């Protein structure tokens, strides 16, 4: 396996403001992602290294530690009113389901958020909708 110096692949964008640290980043085109354990994500792909005419892409793996996961709960529609259930009721139902699964020091947090859905499932509202975000 080839070894590269940090200066080969790490780019630094100088800050325009006083007191703001310089941004350090790498240009990575990721091809695949996998999850291991709790909160560790591996991105495999290609990284751009070098300068000018010597620039080339090399295979790389980026490890992201401590990634928090969230999911969004869309409240069901009440048959009697045609309106979504109140978030308090959604939270109470979710708490009954999650409390047995998260014990000890582990806990979950919830908050109401507004999101637009943009994927292929036509049964999910496309307009801005209130969800319960769970971490």
mmCIF file with all atom_site columns, C-alpha atoms in Angstrom:
data_model
loop_
_atom_site.group_PDB
_atom_site.id
_atom_site.type_symbol
_atom_site.label_atom_id
_atom_site.label_alt_id
_atom_site.label_comp_id
_atom_site.label_asym_id
_atom_site.label_entity_id
_atom_site.label_seq_id
_atom_site.pdbx_PDB_ins_code
_atom_site.Cartn_x
_atom_site.Cartn_y
_atom_site.Cartn_z
_atom_site.occupancy
_atom_site.B_iso_or_equiv
_atom_site.pdbx_formal_charge
_atom_site.auth_seq_id
_atom_site.auth_comp_id
_atom_site.auth_asym_id
_atom_site.auth_atom_id
_atom_site.pdbx_PDB_model_num
ATOM 1   C CA . UNK A 1 1   ? 0.000   0.000  0.000   1.00 0.00 ? 1   UNK A CA 1
ATOM 2   C CA . UNK A 1 2   ? 1.298   3.414  -0.941  1.00 0.00 ? 2   UNK A CA 1
ATOM 3   C CA . UNK A 1 3   ? 1.872   5.982  1.760   1.00 0.00 ? 3   UNK A CA 1
ATOM 4   C CA . UNK A 1 4   ? 1.214   9.662  1.242   1.00 0.00 ? 4   UNK A CA 1
ATOM 5   C CA . UNK A 1 5   ? 2.121   12.721 3.231   1.00 0.00 ? 5   UNK A CA 1
ATOM 6   C CA . UNK A 1 6   ? -0.720  14.764 4.680   1.00 0.00 ? 6   UNK A CA 1
ATOM 7   C CA . UNK A 1 7   ? 0.194   17.596 2.310   1.00 0.00 ? 7   UNK A CA 1
ATOM 8   C CA . UNK A 1 8   ? -0.478  15.270 -0.654  1.00 0.00 ? 8   UNK A CA 1
ATOM 9   C CA . UNK A 1 9   ? -4.195  14.916 0.069   1.00 0.00 ? 9   UNK A CA 1
ATOM 10  C CA . UNK A 1 10  ? -5.234  17.408 2.761   1.00 0.00 ? 10  UNK A CA 1
ATOM 11  C CA . UNK A 1 11  ? -6.272  20.792 1.441   1.00 0.00 ? 11  UNK A CA 1
ATOM 12  C CA . UNK A 1 12  ? -6.437  23.958 3.496   1.00 0.00 ? 12  UNK A CA 1
ATOM 13  C CA . UNK A 1 13  ? -8.795  26.804 2.746   1.00 0.00 ? 13  UNK A CA 1
ATOM 14  C CA . UNK A 1 14  ? -7.527  29.967 4.397   1.00 0.00 ? 14  UNK A CA 1
ATOM 15  C CA . UNK A 1 15  ? -10.026 31.875 6.503   1.00 0.00 ? 15  UNK A CA 1
ATOM 16  C CA . UNK A 1 16  ? -11.008 35.403 5.527   1.00 0.00 ? 16  UNK A CA 1
ATOM 17  C CA . UNK A 1 17  ? -12.040 36.327 9.067   1.00 0.00 ? 17  UNK A CA 1
ATOM 18  C CA . UNK A 1 18  ? -9.826  36.919 12.052  1.00 0.00 ? 18  UNK A CA 1
ATOM 19  C CA . UNK A 1 19  ? -10.135 34.260 14.719  1.00 0.00 ? 19  UNK A CA 1
ATOM 20  C CA . UNK A 1 20  ? -11.779 31.729 12.385  1.00 0.00 ? 20  UNK A CA 1
ATOM 21  C CA . UNK A 1 21  ? -9.647  28.620 11.930  1.00 0.00 ? 21  UNK A CA 1
ATOM 22  C CA . UNK A 1 22  ? -8.602  27.535 8.461   1.00 0.00 ? 22  UNK A CA 1
ATOM 23  C CA . UNK A 1 23  ? -10.808 24.831 6.936   1.00 0.00 ? 23  UNK A CA 1
ATOM 24  C CA . UNK A 1 24  ? -9.036  21.507 6.399   1.00 0.00 ? 24  UNK A CA 1
ATOM 25  C CA . UNK A 1 25  ? -10.609 19.052 3.974   1.00 0.00 ? 25  UNK A CA 1
ATOM 26  C CA . UNK A 1 26  ? -9.942  16.302 1.463   1.00 0.00 ? 26  UNK A CA 1
ATOM 27  C CA . UNK A 1 27  ? -11.697 15.853 -1.852  1.00 0.00 ? 27  UNK A CA 1
ATOM 28  C CA . UNK A 1 28  ? -13.132 12.344 -1.730  1.00 0.00 ? 28  UNK A CA 1
ATOM 29  C CA . UNK A 1 29  ? -15.478 10.725 -4.215  1.00 0.00 ? 29  UNK A CA 1
ATOM 30  C CA . UNK A 1 30  ? -17.097 8.014  -2.136  1.00 0.00 ? 30  UNK A CA 1
ATOM 31  C CA . UNK A 1 31  ? -18.340 4.850  -3.775  1.00 0.00 ? 31  UNK A CA 1
ATOM 32  C CA . UNK A 1 32  ? -19.619 2.815  -0.848  1.00 0.00 ? 32  UNK A CA 1
ATOM 33  C CA . UNK A 1 33  ? -20.439 3.178  2.840   1.00 0.00 ? 33  UNK A CA 1
ATOM 34  C CA . UNK A 1 34  ? -20.639 0.607  5.618   1.00 0.00 ? 34  UNK A CA 1
ATOM 35  C CA . UNK A 1 35  ? -21.449 0.791  9.322   1.00 0.00 ? 35  UNK A CA 1
ATOM 36  C CA . UNK A 1 36  ? -19.594 -1.015 12.082  1.00 0.00 ? 36  UNK A CA 1
ATOM 37  C CA . UNK A 1 37  ? -20.655 -1.075 15.701  1.00 0.00 ? 37  UNK A CA 1
ATOM 38  C CA . UNK A 1 38  ? -22.246 1.988  17.168  1.00 0.00 ? 38  UNK A CA 1
ATOM 39  C CA . UNK A 1 39  ? -21.564 5.199  15.321  1.00 0.00 ? 39  UNK A CA 1
ATOM 40  C CA . UNK A 1 40  ? -18.598 4.237  13.105  1.00 0.00 ? 40  UNK A CA 1
ATOM 41  C CA . UNK A 1 41  ? -19.058 4.693  9.368   1.00 0.00 ? 41  UNK A CA 1
ATOM 42  C CA . UNK A 1 42  ? -16.524 3.702  6.703   1.00 0.00 ? 42  UNK A CA 1
ATOM 43  C CA . UNK A 1 43  ? -16.598 5.509  3.353   1.00 0.00 ? 43  UNK A CA 1
ATOM 44  C CA . UNK A 1 44  ? -14.540 3.905  0.601   1.00 0.00 ? 44  UNK A CA 1
ATOM 45  C CA . UNK A 1 45  ? -13.771 5.651  -2.636  1.00 0.00 ? 45  UNK A CA 1
ATOM 46  C CA . UNK A 1 46  ? -11.185 7.767  -4.396  1.00 0.00 ? 46  UNK A CA 1
ATOM 47  C CA . UNK A 1 47  ? -9.261  10.779 -3.143  1.00 0.00 ? 47  UNK A CA 1
ATOM 48  C CA . UNK A 1 48  ? -7.645  13.451 -5.285  1.00 0.00 ? 48  UNK A CA 1
ATOM 49  C CA . UNK A 1 49  ? -3.979  13.892 -4.394  1.00 0.00 ? 49  UNK A CA 1
ATOM 50  C CA . UNK A 1 50  ? -1.104  15.927 -5.726  1.00 0.00 ? 50  UNK A CA 1
ATOM 51  C CA . UNK A 1 51  ? -0.882  19.308 -7.432  1.00 0.00 ? 51  UNK A CA 1
ATOM 52  C CA . UNK A 1 52  ? -1.136  20.420 -11.039 1.00 0.00 ? 52  UNK A CA 1
ATOM 53  C CA . UNK A 1 53  ? -0.060  17.879 -13.671 1.00 0.00 ? 53  UNK A CA 1
ATOM 54  C CA . UNK A 1 54  ? 0.773   15.293 -10.997 1.00 0.00 ? 54  UNK A CA 1
ATOM 55  C CA . UNK A 1 55  ? -2.800  15.162 -9.672  1.00 0.00 ? 55  UNK A CA 1
ATOM 56  C CA . UNK A 1 56  ? -4.347  11.711 -9.586  1.00 0.00 ? 56  UNK A CA 1
ATOM 57  C CA . UNK A 1 57  ? -7.025  9.708  -7.822  1.00 0.00 ? 57  UNK A CA 1
ATOM 58  C CA . UNK A 1 58  ? -6.076  6.993  -5.338  1.00 0.00 ? 58  UNK A CA 1
ATOM 59  C CA . UNK A 1 59  ? -8.217  4.516  -3.418  1.00 0.00 ? 59  UNK A CA 1
ATOM 60  C CA . UNK A 1 60  ? -9.020  5.516  0.128   1.00 0.00 ? 60  UNK A CA 1
ATOM 61  C CA . UNK A 1 61  ? -11.132 4.692  3.159   1.00 0.00 ? 61  UNK A CA 1
ATOM 62  C CA . UNK A 1 62  ? -12.427 7.406  5.483   1.00 0.00 ? 62  UNK A CA 1
ATOM 63  C CA . UNK A 1 63  ? -13.451 6.437  9.000   1.00 0.00 ? 63  UNK A CA 1
ATOM 64  C CA . UNK A 1 64  ? -16.109 8.631  10.636  1.00 0.00 ? 64  UNK A CA 1
ATOM 65  C CA . UNK A 1 65  ? -16.362 8.005  14.381  1.00 0.00 ? 65  UNK A CA 1
ATOM 66  C CA . UNK A 1 66  ? -19.159 9.028  16.693  1.00 0.00 ? 66  UNK A CA 1
ATOM 67  C CA . UNK A 1 67  ? -21.773 9.573  13.995  1.00 0.00 ? 67  UNK A CA 1
ATOM 68  C CA . UNK A 1 68  ? -25.161 10.120 15.557  1.00 0.00 ? 68  UNK A CA 1
ATOM 69  C CA . UNK A 1 69  ? -28.146 8.534  13.909  1.00 0.00 ? 69  UNK A CA 1
ATOM 70  C CA . UNK A 1 70  ? -31.575 10.046 13.705  1.00 0.00 ? 70  UNK A CA 1
ATOM 71  C CA . UNK A 1 71  ? -34.878 8.915  12.350  1.00 0.00 ? 71  UNK A CA 1
ATOM 72  C CA . UNK A 1 72  ? -38.080 10.797 11.672  1.00 0.00 ? 72  UNK A CA 1
ATOM 73  C CA . UNK A 1 73  ? -41.568 9.734  12.724  1.00 0.00 ? 73  UNK A CA 1
ATOM 74  C CA . UNK A 1 74  ? -44.480 10.913 10.606  1.00 0.00 ? 74  UNK A CA 1
ATOM 75  C CA . UNK A 1 75  ? -47.621 11.045 12.776  1.00 0.00 ? 75  UNK A CA 1
ATOM 76  C CA . UNK A 1 76  ? -50.484 8.848  11.603  1.00 0.00 ? 76  UNK A CA 1
ATOM 77  C CA . UNK A 1 77  ? -53.684 10.485 10.419  1.00 0.00 ? 77  UNK A CA 1
ATOM 78  C CA . UNK A 1 78  ? -56.673 10.233 12.764  1.00 0.00 ? 78  UNK A CA 1
ATOM 79  C CA . UNK A 1 79  ? -59.557 8.537  10.970  1.00 0.00 ? 79  UNK A CA 1
ATOM 80  C CA . UNK A 1 80  ? -62.125 10.584 12.893  1.00 0.00 ? 80  UNK A CA 1
ATOM 81  C CA . UNK A 1 81  ? -60.719 14.029 12.004  1.00 0.00 ? 81  UNK A CA 1
ATOM 82  C CA . UNK A 1 82  ? -58.374 13.496 9.064   1.00 0.00 ? 82  UNK A CA 1
ATOM 83  C CA . UNK A 1 83  ? -55.689 15.390 11.028  1.00 0.00 ? 83  UNK A CA 1
ATOM 84  C CA . UNK A 1 84  ? -52.331 14.041 12.243  1.00 0.00 ? 84  UNK A CA 1
ATOM 85  C CA . UNK A 1 85  ? -52.149 12.823 15.833  1.00 0.00 ? 85  UNK A CA 1
ATOM 86  C CA . UNK A 1 86  ? -50.692 15.451 18.219  1.00 0.00 ? 86  UNK A CA 1
ATOM 87  C CA . UNK A 1 87  ? -46.921 15.173 18.770  1.00 0.00 ? 87  UNK A CA 1
ATOM 88  C CA . UNK A 1 88  ? -47.460 14.533 22.484  1.00 0.00 ? 88  UNK A CA 1
ATOM 89  C CA . UNK A 1 89  ? -49.386 11.358 21.672  1.00 0.00 ? 89  UNK A CA 1
ATOM 90  C CA . UNK A 1 90  ? -46.792 10.314 19.079  1.00 0.00 ? 90  UNK A CA 1
ATOM 91  C CA . UNK A 1 91  ? -44.032 10.793 21.670  1.00 0.00 ? 91  UNK A CA 1
ATOM 92  C CA . UNK A 1 92  ? -45.937 8.789  24.316  1.00 0.00 ? 92  UNK A CA 1
ATOM 93  C CA . UNK A 1 93  ? -46.414 5.863  21.916  1.00 0.00 ? 93  UNK A CA 1
ATOM 94  C CA . UNK A 1 94  ? -42.774 5.983  20.822  1.00 0.00 ? 94  UNK A CA 1
ATOM 95  C CA . UNK A 1 95  ? -41.577 6.129  24.430  1.00 0.00 ? 95  UNK A CA 1
ATOM 96  C CA . UNK A 1 96  ? -43.486 2.912  25.218  1.00 0.00 ? 96  UNK A CA 1
ATOM 97  C CA . UNK A 1 97  ? -41.707 1.214  22.311  1.00 0.00 ? 97  UNK A CA 1
ATOM 98  C CA . UNK A 1 98  ? -38.182 2.572  22.897  1.00 0.00 ? 98  UNK A CA 1
ATOM 99  C CA . UNK A 1 99  ? -37.879 2.614  26.702  1.00 0.00 ? 99  UNK A CA 1
ATOM 100 C CA . UNK A 1 100 ? -37.377 -1.176 26.961  1.00 0.00 ? 100 UNK A CA 1
ATOM 101 C CA . UNK A 1 101 ? -34.691 -0.988 24.248  1.00 0.00 ? 101 UNK A CA 1
ATOM 102 C CA . UNK A 1 102 ? -32.649 1.906  25.653  1.00 0.00 ? 102 UNK A CA 1
ATOM 103 C CA . UNK A 1 103 ? -31.664 1.330  29.237  1.00 0.00 ? 103 UNK A CA 1
ATOM 104 C CA . UNK A 1 104 ? -29.044 2.576  31.651  1.00 0.00 ? 104 UNK A CA 1
ATOM 105 C CA . UNK A 1 105 ? -27.103 5.604  30.465  1.00 0.00 ? 105 UNK A CA 1
ATOM 106 C CA . UNK A 1 106 ? -28.387 5.326  26.903  1.00 0.00 ? 106 UNK A CA 1
ATOM 107 C CA . UNK A 1 107 ? -31.370 7.503  26.182  1.00 0.00 ? 107 UNK A CA 1
ATOM 108 C CA . UNK A 1 108 ? -33.181 8.926  23.228  1.00 0.00 ? 108 UNK A CA 1
ATOM 109 C CA . UNK A 1 109 ? -34.084 12.532 22.533  1.00 0.00 ? 109 UNK A CA 1
ATOM 110 C CA . UNK A 1 110 ? -36.983 13.852 20.506  1.00 0.00 ? 110 UNK A CA 1
ATOM 111 C CA . UNK A 1 111 ? -38.016 17.163 19.049  1.00 0.00 ? 111 UNK A CA 1
ATOM 112 C CA . UNK A 1 112 ? -40.560 18.359 16.539  1.00 0.00 ? 112 UNK A CA 1
ATOM 113 C CA . UNK A 1 113 ? -39.097 19.445 13.199  1.00 0.00 ? 113 UNK A CA 1
ATOM 114 C CA . UNK A 1 114 ? -40.458 20.490 9.818   1.00 0.00 ? 114 UNK A CA 1
ATOM 115 C CA . UNK A 1 115 ? -39.127 18.695 6.742   1.00 0.00 ? 115 UNK A CA 1
ATOM 116 C CA . UNK A 1 116 ? -39.864 18.196 3.067   1.00 0.00 ? 116 UNK A CA 1
ATOM 117 C CA . UNK A 1 117 ? -39.712 14.615 1.795   1.00 0.00 ? 117 UNK A CA 1
ATOM 118 C CA . UNK A 1 118 ? -37.965 14.144 -1.548  1.00 0.00 ? 118 UNK A CA 1
ATOM 119 C CA . UNK A 1 119 ? -37.722 10.428 -2.260  1.00 0.00 ? 119 UNK A CA 1
ATOM 120 C CA . UNK A 1 120 ? -39.671 7.874  -4.256  1.00 0.00 ? 120 UNK A CA 1
ATOM 121 C CA . UNK A 1 121 ? -42.455 6.923  -1.796  1.00 0.00 ? 121 UNK A CA 1
ATOM 122 C CA . UNK A 1 122 ? -45.616 8.694  -3.004  1.00 0.00 ? 122 UNK A CA 1
ATOM 123 C CA . UNK A 1 123 ? -47.473 7.921  0.234   1.00 0.00 ? 123 UNK A CA 1
ATOM 124 C CA . UNK A 1 124 ? -45.291 10.415 2.150   1.00 0.00 ? 124 UNK A CA 1
ATOM 125 C CA . UNK A 1 125 ? -46.349 14.087 1.906   1.00 0.00 ? 125 UNK A CA 1
ATOM 126 C CA . UNK A 1 126 ? -44.121 16.238 -0.333  1.00 0.00 ? 126 UNK A CA 1
ATOM 127 C CA . UNK A 1 127 ? -45.021 19.566 1.277   1.00 0.00 ? 127 UNK A CA 1
ATOM 128 C CA . UNK A 1 128 ? -43.464 20.807 4.511   1.00 0.00 ? 128 UNK A CA 1
ATOM 129 C CA . UNK A 1 129 ? -44.667 18.432 7.196   1.00 0.00 ? 129 UNK A CA 1
ATOM 130 C CA . UNK A 1 130 ? -44.126 18.147 10.952  1.00 0.00 ? 130 UNK A CA 1
ATOM 131 C CA . UNK A 1 131 ? -42.130 15.098 12.058  1.00 0.00 ? 131 UNK A CA 1
ATOM 132 C CA . UNK A 1 132 ? -40.802 13.881 15.387  1.00 0.00 ? 132 UNK A CA 1
ATOM 133 C CA . UNK A 1 133 ? -37.000 13.671 15.079  1.00 0.00 ? 133 UNK A CA 1
ATOM 134 C CA . UNK A 1 134 ? -35.528 10.942 17.281  1.00 0.00 ? 134 UNK A CA 1
ATOM 135 C CA . UNK A 1 135 ? -31.815 10.724 18.209  1.00 0.00 ? 135 UNK A CA 1
#
